[in-house]
C-alpha positions as YAML, in Angstrom:
chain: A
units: angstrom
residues:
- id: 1
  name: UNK
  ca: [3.53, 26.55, 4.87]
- id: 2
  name: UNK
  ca: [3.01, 28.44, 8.28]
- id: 3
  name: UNK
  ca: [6.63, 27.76, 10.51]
- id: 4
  name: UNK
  ca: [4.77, 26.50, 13.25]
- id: 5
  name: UNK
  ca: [3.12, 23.62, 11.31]
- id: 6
  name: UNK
  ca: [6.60, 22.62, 10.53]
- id: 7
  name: UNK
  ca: [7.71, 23.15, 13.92]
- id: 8
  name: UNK
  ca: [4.94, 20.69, 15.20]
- id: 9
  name: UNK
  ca: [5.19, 18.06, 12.30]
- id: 10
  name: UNK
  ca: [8.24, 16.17, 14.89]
- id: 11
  name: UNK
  ca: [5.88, 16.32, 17.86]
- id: 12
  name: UNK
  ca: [3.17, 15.40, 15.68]
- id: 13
  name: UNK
  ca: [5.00, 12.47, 14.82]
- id: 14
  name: UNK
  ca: [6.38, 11.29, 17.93]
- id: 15
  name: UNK
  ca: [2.53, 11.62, 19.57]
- id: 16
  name: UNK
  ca: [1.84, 9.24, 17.03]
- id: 17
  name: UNK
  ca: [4.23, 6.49, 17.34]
- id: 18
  name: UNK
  ca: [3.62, 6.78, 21.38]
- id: 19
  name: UNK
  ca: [-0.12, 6.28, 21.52]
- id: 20
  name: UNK
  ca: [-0.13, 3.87, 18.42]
- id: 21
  name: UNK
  ca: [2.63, 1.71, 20.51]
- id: 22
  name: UNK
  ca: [0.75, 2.04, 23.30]
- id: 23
  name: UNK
  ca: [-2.73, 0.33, 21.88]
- id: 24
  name: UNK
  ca: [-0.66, -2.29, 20.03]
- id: 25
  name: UNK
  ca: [0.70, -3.36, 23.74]
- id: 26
  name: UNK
  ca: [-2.91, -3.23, 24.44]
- id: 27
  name: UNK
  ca: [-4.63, -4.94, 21.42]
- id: 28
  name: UNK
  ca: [-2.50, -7.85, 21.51]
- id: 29
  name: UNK
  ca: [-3.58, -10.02, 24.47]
- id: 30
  name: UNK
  ca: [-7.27, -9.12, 23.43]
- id: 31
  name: UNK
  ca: [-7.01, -10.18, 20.10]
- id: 32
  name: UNK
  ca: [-6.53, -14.34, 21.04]
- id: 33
  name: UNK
  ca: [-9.81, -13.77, 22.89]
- id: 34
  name: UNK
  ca: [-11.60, -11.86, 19.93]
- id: 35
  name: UNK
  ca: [-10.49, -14.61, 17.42]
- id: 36
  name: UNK
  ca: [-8.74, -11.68, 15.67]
- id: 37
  name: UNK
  ca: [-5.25, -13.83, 14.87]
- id: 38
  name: UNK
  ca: [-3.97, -15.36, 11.86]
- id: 39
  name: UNK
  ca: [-3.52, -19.23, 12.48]
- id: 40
  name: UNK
  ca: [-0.38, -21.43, 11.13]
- id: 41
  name: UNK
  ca: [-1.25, -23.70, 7.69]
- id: 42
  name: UNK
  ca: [-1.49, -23.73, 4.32]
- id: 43
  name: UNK
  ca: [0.85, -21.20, 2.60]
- id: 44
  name: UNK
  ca: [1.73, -19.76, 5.77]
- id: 45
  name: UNK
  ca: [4.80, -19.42, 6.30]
- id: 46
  name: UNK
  ca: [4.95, -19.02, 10.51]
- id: 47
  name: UNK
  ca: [4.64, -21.68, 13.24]
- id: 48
  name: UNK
  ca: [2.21, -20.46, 15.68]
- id: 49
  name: UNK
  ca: [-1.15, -18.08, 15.89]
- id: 50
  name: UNK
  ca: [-0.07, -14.40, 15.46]
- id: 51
  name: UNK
  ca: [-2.17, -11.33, 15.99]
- id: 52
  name: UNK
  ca: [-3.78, -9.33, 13.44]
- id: 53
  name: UNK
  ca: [-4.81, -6.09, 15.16]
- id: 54
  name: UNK
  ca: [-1.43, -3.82, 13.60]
- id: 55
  name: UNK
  ca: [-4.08, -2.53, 11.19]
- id: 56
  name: UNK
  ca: [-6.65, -1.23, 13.78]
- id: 57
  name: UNK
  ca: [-3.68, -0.15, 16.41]
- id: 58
  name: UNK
  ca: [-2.81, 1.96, 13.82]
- id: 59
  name: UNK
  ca: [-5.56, 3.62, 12.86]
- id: 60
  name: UNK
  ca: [-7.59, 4.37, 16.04]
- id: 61
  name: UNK
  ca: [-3.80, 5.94, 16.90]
- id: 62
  name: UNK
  ca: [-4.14, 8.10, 13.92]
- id: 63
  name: UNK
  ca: [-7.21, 8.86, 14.72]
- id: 64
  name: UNK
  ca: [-6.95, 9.88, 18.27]
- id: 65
  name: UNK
  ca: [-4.11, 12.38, 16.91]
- id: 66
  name: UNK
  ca: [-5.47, 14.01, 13.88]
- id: 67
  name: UNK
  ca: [-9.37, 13.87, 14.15]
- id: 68
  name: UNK
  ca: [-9.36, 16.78, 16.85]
- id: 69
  name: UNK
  ca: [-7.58, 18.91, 14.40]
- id: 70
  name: UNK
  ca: [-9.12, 17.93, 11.41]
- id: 71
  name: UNK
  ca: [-12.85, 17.90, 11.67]
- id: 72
  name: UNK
  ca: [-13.59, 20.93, 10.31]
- id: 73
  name: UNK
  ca: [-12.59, 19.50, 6.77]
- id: 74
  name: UNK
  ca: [-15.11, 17.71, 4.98]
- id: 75
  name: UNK
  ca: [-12.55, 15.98, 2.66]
- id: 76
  name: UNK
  ca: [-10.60, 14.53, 6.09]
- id: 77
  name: UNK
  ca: [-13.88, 13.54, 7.58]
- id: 78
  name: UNK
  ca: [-15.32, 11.66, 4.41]
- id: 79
  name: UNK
  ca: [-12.50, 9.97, 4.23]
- id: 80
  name: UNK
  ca: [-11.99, 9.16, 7.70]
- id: 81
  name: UNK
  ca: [-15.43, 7.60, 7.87]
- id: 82
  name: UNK
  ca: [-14.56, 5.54, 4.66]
- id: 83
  name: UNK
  ca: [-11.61, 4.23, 6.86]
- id: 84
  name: UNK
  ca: [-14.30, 3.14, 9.74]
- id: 85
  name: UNK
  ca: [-15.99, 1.43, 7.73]
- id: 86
  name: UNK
  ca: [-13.15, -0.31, 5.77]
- id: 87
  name: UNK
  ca: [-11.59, -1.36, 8.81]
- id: 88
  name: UNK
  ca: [-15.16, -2.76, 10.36]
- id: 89
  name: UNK
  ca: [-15.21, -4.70, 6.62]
- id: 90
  name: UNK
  ca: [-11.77, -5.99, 6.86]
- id: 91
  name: UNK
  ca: [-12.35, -7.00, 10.63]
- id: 92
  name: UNK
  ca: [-14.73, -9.04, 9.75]
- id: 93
  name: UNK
  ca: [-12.91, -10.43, 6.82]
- id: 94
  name: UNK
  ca: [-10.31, -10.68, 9.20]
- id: 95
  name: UNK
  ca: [-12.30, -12.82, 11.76]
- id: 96
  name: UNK
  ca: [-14.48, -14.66, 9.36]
- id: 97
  name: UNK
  ca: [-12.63, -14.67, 5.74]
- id: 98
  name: UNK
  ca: [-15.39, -13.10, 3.59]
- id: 99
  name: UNK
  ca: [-14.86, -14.09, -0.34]
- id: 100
  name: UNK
  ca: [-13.03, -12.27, -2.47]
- id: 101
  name: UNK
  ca: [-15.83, -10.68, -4.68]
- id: 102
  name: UNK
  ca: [-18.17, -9.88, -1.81]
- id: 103
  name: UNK
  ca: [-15.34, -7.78, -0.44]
- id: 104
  name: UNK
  ca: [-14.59, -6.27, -3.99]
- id: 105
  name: UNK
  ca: [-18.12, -5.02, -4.28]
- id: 106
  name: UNK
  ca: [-18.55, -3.50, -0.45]
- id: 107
  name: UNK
  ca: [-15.13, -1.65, -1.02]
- id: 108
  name: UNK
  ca: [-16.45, -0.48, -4.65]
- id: 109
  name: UNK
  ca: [-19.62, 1.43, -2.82]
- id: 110
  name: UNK
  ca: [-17.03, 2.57, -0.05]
- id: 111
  name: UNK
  ca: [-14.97, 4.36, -2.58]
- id: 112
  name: UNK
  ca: [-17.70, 5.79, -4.71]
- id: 113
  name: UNK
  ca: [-19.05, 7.79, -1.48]
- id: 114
  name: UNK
  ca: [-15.88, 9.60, -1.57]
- id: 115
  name: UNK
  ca: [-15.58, 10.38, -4.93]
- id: 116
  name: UNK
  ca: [-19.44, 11.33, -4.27]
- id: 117
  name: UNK
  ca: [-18.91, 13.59, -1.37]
- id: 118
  name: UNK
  ca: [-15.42, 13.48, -0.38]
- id: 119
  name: UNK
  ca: [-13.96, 15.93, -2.64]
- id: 120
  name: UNK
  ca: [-11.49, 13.57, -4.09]
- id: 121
  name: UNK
  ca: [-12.54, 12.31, -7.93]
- id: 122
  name: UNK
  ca: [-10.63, 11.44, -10.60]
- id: 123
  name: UNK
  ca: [-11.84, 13.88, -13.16]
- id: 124
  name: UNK
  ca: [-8.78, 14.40, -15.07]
- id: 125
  name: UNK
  ca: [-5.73, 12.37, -16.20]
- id: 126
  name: UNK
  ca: [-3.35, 14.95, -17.33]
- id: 127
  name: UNK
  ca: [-1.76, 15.22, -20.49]
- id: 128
  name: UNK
  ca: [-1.62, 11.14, -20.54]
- id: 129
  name: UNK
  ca: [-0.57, 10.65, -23.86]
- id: 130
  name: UNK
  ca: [0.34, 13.91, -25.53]
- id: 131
  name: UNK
  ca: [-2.27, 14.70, -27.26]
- id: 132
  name: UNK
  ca: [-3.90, 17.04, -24.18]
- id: 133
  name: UNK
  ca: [-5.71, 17.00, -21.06]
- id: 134
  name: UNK
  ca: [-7.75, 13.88, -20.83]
- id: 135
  name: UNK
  ca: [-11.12, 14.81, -18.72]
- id: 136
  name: UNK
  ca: [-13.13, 11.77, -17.94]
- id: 137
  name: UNK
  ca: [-16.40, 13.59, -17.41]
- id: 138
  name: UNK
  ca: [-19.32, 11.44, -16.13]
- id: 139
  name: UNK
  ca: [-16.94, 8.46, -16.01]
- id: 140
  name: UNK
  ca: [-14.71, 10.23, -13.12]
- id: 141
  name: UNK
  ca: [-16.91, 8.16, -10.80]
- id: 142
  name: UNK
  ca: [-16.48, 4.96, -12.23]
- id: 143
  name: UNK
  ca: [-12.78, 6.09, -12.86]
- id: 144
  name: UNK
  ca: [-11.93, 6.57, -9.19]
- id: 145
  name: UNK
  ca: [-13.65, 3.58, -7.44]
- id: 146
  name: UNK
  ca: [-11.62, 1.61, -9.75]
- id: 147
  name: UNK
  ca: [-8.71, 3.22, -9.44]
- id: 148
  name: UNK
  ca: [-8.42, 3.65, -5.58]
- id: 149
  name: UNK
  ca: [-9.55, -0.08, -5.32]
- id: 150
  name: UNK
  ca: [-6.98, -1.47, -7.65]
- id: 151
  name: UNK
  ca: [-4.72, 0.43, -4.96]
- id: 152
  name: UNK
  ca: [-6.23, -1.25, -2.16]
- id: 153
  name: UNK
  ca: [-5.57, -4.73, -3.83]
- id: 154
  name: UNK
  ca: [-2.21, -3.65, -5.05]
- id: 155
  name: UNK
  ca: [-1.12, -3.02, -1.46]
- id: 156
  name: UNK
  ca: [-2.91, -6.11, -0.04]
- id: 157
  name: UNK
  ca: [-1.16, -8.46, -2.16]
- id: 158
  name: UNK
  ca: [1.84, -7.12, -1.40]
- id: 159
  name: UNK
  ca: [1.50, -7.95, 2.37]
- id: 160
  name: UNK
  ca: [3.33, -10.93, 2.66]
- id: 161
  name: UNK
  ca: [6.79, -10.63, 4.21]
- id: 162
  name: UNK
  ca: [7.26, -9.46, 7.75]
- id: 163
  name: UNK
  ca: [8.01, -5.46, 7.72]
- id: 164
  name: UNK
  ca: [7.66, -5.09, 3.42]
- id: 165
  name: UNK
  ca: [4.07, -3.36, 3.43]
- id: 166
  name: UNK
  ca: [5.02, -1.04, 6.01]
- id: 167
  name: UNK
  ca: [8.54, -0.35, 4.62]
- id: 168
  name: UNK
  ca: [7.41, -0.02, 1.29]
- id: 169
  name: UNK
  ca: [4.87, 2.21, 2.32]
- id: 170
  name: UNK
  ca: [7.15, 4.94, 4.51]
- id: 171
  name: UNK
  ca: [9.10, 5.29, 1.45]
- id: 172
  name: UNK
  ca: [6.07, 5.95, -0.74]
- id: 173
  name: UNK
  ca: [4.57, 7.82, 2.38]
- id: 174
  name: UNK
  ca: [7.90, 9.68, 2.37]
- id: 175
  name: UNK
  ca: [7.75, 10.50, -1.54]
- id: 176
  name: UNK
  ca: [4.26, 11.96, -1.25]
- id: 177
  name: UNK
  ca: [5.62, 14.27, 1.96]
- id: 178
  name: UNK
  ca: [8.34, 15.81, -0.12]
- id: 179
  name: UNK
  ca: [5.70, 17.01, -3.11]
- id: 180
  name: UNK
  ca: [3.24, 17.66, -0.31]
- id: 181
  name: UNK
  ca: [5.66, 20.20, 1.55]
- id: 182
  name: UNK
  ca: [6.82, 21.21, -1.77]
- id: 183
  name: UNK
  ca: [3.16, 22.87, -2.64]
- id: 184
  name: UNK
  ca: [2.57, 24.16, 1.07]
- id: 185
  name: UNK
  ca: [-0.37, 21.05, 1.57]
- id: 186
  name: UNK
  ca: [-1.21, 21.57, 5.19]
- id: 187
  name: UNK
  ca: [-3.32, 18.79, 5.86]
- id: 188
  name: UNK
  ca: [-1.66, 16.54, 3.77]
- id: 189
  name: UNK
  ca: [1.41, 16.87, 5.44]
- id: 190
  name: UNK
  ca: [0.25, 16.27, 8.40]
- id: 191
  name: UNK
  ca: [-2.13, 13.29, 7.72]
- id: 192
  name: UNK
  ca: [1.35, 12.08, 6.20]
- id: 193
  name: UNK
  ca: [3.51, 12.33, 9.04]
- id: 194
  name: UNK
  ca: [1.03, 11.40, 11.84]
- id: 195
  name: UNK
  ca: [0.11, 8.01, 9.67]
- id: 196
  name: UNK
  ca: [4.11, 7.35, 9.67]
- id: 197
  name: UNK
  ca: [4.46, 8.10, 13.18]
- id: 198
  name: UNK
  ca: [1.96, 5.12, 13.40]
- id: 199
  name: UNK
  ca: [3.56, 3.10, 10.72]
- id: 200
  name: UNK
  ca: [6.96, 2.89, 12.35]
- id: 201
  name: UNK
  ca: [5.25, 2.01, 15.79]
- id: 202
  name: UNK
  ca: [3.71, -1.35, 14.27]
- id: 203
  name: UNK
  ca: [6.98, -1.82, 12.63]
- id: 204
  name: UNK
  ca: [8.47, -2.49, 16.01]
- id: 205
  name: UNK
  ca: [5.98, -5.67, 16.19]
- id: 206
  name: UNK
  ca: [6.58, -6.39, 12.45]
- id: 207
  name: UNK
  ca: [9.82, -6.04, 11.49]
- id: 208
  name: UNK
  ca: [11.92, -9.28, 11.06]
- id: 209
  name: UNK
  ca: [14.17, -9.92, 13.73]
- id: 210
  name: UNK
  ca: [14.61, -12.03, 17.12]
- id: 211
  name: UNK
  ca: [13.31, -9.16, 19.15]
- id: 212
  name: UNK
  ca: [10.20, -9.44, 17.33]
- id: 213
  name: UNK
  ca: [9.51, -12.74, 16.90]
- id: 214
  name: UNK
  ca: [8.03, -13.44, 20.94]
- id: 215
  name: UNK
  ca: [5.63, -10.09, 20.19]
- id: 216
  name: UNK
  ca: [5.00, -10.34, 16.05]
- id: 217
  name: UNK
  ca: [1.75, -8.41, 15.10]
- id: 218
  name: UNK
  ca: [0.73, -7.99, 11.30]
- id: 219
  name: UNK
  ca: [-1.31, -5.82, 9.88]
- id: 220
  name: UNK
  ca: [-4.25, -7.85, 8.85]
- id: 221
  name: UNK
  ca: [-6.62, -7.10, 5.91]
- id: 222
  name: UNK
  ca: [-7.97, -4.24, 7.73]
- id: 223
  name: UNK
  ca: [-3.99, -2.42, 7.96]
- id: 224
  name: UNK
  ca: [-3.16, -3.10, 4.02]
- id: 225
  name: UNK
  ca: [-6.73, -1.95, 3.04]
- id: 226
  name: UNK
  ca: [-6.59, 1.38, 5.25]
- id: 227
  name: UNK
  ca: [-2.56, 2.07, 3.91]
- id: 228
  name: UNK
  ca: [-3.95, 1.60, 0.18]
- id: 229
  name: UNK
  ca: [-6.86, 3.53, 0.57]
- id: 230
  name: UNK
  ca: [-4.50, 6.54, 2.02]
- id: 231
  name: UNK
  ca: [-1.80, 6.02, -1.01]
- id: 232
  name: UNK
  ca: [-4.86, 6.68, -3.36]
- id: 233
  name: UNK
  ca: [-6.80, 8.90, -1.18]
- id: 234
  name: UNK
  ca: [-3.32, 11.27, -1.45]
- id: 235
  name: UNK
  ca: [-2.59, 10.47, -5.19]
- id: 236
  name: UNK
  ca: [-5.75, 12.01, -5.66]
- id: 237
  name: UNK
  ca: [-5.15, 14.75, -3.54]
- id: 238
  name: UNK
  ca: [-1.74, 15.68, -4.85]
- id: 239
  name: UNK
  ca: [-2.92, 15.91, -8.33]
- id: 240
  name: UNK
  ca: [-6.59, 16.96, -9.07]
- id: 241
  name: UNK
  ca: [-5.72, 20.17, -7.74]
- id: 242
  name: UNK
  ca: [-5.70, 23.56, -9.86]
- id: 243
  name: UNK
  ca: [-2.26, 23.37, -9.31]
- id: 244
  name: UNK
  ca: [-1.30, 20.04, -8.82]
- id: 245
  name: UNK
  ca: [1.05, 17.21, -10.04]
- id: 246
  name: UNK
  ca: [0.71, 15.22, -13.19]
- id: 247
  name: UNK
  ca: [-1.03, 11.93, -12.51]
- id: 248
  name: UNK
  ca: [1.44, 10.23, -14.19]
- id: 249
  name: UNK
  ca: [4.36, 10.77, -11.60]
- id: 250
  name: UNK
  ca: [2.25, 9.25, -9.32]
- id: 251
  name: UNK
  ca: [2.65, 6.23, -11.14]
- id: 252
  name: UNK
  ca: [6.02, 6.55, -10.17]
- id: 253
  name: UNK
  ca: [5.41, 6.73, -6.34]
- id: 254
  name: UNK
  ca: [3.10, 3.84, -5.76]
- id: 255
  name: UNK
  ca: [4.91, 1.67, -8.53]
- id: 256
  name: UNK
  ca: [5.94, -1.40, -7.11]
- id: 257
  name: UNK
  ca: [2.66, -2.45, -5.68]
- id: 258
  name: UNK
  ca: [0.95, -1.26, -8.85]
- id: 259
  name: UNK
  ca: [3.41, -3.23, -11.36]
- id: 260
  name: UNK
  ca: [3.27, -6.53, -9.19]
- id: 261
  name: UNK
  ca: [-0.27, -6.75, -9.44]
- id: 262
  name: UNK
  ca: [-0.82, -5.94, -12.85]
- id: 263
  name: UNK
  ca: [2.60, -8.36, -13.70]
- id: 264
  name: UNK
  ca: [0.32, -11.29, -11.92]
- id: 265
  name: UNK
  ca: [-2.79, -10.15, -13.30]
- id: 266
  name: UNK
  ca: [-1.32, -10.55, -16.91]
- id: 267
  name: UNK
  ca: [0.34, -13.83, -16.49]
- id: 268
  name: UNK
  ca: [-2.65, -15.58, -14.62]
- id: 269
  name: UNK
  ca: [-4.73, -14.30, -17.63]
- id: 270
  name: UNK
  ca: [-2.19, -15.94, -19.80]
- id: 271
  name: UNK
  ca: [-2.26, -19.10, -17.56]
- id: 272
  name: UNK
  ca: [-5.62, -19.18, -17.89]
- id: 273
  name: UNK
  ca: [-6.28, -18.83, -13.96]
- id: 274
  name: UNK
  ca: [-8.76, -17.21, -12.40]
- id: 275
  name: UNK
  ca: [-7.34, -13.25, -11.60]
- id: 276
  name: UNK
  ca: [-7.51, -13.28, -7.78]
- id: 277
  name: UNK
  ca: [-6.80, -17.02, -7.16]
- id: 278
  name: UNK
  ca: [-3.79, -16.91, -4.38]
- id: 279
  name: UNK
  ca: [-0.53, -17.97, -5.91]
- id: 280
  name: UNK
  ca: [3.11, -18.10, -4.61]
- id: 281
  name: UNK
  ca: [4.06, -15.85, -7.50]
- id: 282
  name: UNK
  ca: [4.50, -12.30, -5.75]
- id: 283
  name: UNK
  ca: [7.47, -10.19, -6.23]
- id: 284
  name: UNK
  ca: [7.97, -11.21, -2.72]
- id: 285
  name: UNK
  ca: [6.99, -14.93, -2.59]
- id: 286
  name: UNK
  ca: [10.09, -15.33, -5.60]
- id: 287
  name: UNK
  ca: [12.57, -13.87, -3.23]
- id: 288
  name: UNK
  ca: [11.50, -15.89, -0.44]
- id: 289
  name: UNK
  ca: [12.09, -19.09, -3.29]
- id: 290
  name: UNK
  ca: [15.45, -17.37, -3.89]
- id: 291
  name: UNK
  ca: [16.39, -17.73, -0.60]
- id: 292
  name: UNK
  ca: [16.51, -14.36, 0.78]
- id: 293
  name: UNK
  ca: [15.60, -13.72, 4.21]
- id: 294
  name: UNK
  ca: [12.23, -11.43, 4.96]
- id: 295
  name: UNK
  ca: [14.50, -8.53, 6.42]
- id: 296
  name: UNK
  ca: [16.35, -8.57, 3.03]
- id: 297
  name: UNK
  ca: [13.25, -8.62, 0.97]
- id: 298
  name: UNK
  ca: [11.98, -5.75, 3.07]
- id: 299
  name: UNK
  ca: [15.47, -3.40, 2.23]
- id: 300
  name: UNK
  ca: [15.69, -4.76, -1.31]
- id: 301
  name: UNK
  ca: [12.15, -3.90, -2.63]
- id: 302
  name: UNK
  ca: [12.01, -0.59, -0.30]
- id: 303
  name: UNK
  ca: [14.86, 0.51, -2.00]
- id: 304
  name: UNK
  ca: [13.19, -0.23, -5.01]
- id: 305
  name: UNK
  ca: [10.66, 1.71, -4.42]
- id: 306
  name: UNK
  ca: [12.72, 4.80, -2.98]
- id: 307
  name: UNK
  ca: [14.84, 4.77, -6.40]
- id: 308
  name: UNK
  ca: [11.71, 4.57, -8.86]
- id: 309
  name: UNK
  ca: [9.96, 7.32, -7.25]
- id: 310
  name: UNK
  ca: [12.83, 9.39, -6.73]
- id: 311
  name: UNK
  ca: [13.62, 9.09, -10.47]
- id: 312
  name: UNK
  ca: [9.94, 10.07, -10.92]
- id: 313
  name: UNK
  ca: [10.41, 13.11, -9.22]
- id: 314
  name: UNK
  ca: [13.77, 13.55, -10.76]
- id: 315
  name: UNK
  ca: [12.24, 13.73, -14.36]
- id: 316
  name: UNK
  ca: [9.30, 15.68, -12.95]
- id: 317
  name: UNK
  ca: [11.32, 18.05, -11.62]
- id: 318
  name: UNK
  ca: [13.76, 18.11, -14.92]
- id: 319
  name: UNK
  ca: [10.92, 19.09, -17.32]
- id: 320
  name: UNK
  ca: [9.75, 15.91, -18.69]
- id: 321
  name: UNK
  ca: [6.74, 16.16, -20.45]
- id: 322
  name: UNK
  ca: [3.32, 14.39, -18.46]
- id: 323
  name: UNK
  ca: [3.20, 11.48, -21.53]
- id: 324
  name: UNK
  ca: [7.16, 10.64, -21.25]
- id: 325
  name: UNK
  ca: [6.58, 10.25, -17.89]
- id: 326
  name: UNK
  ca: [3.79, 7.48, -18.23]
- id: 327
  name: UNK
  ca: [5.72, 6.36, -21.05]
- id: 328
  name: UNK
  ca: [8.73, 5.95, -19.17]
- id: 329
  name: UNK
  ca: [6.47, 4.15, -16.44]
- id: 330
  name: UNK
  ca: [5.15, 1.66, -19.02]
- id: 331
  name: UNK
  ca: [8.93, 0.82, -19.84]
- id: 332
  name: UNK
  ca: [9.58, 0.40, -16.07]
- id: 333
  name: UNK
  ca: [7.04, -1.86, -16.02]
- id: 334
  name: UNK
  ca: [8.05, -3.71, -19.36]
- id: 335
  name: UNK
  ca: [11.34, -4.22, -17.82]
- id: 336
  name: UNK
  ca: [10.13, -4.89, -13.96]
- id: 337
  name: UNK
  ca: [7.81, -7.89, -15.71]
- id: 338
  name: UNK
  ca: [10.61, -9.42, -17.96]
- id: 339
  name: UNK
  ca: [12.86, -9.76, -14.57]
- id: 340
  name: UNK
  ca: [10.03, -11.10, -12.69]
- id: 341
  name: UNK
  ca: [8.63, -13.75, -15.35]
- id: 342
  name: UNK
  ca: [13.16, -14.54, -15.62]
- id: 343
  name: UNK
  ca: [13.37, -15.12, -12.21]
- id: 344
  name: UNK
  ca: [10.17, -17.26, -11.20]
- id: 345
  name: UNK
  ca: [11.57, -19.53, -14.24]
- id: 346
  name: UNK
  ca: [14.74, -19.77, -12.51]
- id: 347
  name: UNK
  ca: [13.22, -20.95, -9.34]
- id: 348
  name: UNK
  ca: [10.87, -23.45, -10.80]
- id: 349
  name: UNK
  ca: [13.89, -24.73, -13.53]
- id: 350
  name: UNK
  ca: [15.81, -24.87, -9.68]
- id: 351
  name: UNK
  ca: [12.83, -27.35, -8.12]
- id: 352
  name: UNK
  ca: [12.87, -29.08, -11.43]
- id: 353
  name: UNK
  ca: [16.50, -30.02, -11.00]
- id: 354
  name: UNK
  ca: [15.89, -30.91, -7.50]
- id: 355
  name: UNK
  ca: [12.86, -33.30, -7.86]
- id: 356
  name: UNK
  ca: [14.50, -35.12, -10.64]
- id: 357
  name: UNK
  ca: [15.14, -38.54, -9.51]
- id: 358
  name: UNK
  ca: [19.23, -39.10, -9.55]
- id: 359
  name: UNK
  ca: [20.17, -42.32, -12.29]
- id: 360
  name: UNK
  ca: [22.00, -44.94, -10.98]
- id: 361
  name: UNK
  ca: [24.63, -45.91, -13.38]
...
């Protein structure tokens, strides 16, 4: 990669965080009068009416930076216009809560136009399961939508707890720059760094703590959709390359989001429920139950995160063949599940106890 790219990459960054603080200061009075705010109730977890423009701060700030620079590429511009109209979709999901499969279906067409015309299909998996390169042919298309919008979902469910989705995603964010800088990925690394420039802007609105609880912001459906869409919009990148990575270490990188949905997936099919009915049974919503304070949820599962995909990278870098490396990720995952279905036990064993009226001798 050319020295001054690298040189920039700080400035880059810093331009960034400025103008994406600088529309959040903005975007916050407006969005009480747009209607744009998440209200108190149900499973809610906060006392008053807090804004949900963080998503849309950040990515008209990202866009203000990089789309000067970048719209020359056809892969950048497909997939910023796949953004526009995922945000203008999640706005309005946002504002007027659209249902759950009607959202599915628009984001499934979304998706398919840039595996279509964006340069960025699935068409291989790697050497998956040892036994060669798996190409997936005609299906790449139906591979990718579904891939990049399990992503999505993955991400969106994991946005509850002030500060997790955007700390989980700087370290994934962070993963992906190392193995971008590593193979000289130009526009990758800077789409990268200018989206955590942004990132860490919101996070002064998001993060828990008493300086942020007058100002909160979240992110809204419109800032979890665009951050999954980028995670799989890179993963992609990174790997259907000539040259690129295995798929299977990118398991690795986005694996917490990925293993807490398909964790809840698996046990509401046991439970007979339907697969996207809301639930309090999140990675997340269990250390809440536990006691543990949002800040602490948001440094415990980050650094979960940071330690699977650095030992990703480790046994990437180490030699490990492509199929012991989704392997490996499959007993990750084995393990990740048996803690999680241990611990939500505990907790409702715990309520149990405490609901059980007291005999009187």
């Amino acid at each position: 990669m050319p020295i001054t790219v690298l040189d920039q990459l700080p400035f880059l960054l810093l331009k960034s965080f400025a103008v994406t603080l600088i529309l959040l200061l903005l975007f916050r009075p407006l969005s009480f009068k747009l209607g744009l705010v998440d209200n108190p109730g149900g499973r809610k977890k906060h006392n008053s009416s807090v804004p949900l423009v963080g998503g849309l701060a950040i990515f008209l700030g990202f866009s203000l930076i990089l789309l000067p620079a970048m719209m020359y590429s056809k892969a950048f511009c497909i997939f910023w216009l796949a953004g526009v109209v995922l945000s203008i979709i999640s706005g309005i999901d946002d504002r007027f809560h659209l249902r759950a499969s009607s959202r599915f279906i628009m984001h499934l067409v979304v998706i398919t136009m840039i595996a279509l015309f964006g340069e960025t299909a699935i068409v291989q998996l790697g050497n998956l399961l040892g036994a060669g390169v798996i190409f997936l042919g005609w299906g790449c298309l139906f591979f990718t939508s579904f891939a990049v919008v399990g992503i999505i979902n993955a991400v969106n469910m994991m946005d509850g707890a002030d500060g997790l989705t955007a700390c989980v995603s700087l370290v994934e964010l962070g993963l992906m720059l190392f193995l971008a800088l590593q193979s000289n990925l130009t526009m990758e690394v800077m789409i990268i760094v200018t989206f955590m420039g942004a990132l860490l802007a919101f996070l002064l609105f998001n993060f828990p703590s008493k300086l942020t609880e007058k100002y909160k912001i979240f992110l809204g459906d419109a800032g979890s959709t665009l951050i999954g869409l980028l995670l799989a919009w890179l993963c992609v990148r990174l790997t259907q390359r000539p040259d690129g990575y295995p798929p299977a270490l990118m398991l690795w990188l986005v694996a917490l989001p990925l293993m807490d949905t398909l964790h809840l997936m698996i046990n509401r099919k046991v439970r007979g429920v339907p697969a996207f009915q809301a639930d309090r049974r999140h990675i997340h919503h269990i250390c809440l139950q536990m006691n543990c304070s949002p800040k602490q949820i948001a440094f415990l599962l980050s650094g979960i995160a940071l330690l699977i995909g650095l030992s990703g990278i480790g046994l990437y870098q180490a030699g490990v063949p492509e199929s012991m490396l989704f392997y490996g990720m499959a007993m990750v995952f084995c393990v990740y599940s048996a803690i999680a279905y241990l611990l939500k036990k505990r907790v409702l064993q715990r309520k149990m106890v405490i609901r059980r009226p007291i005999k009187l001798v």
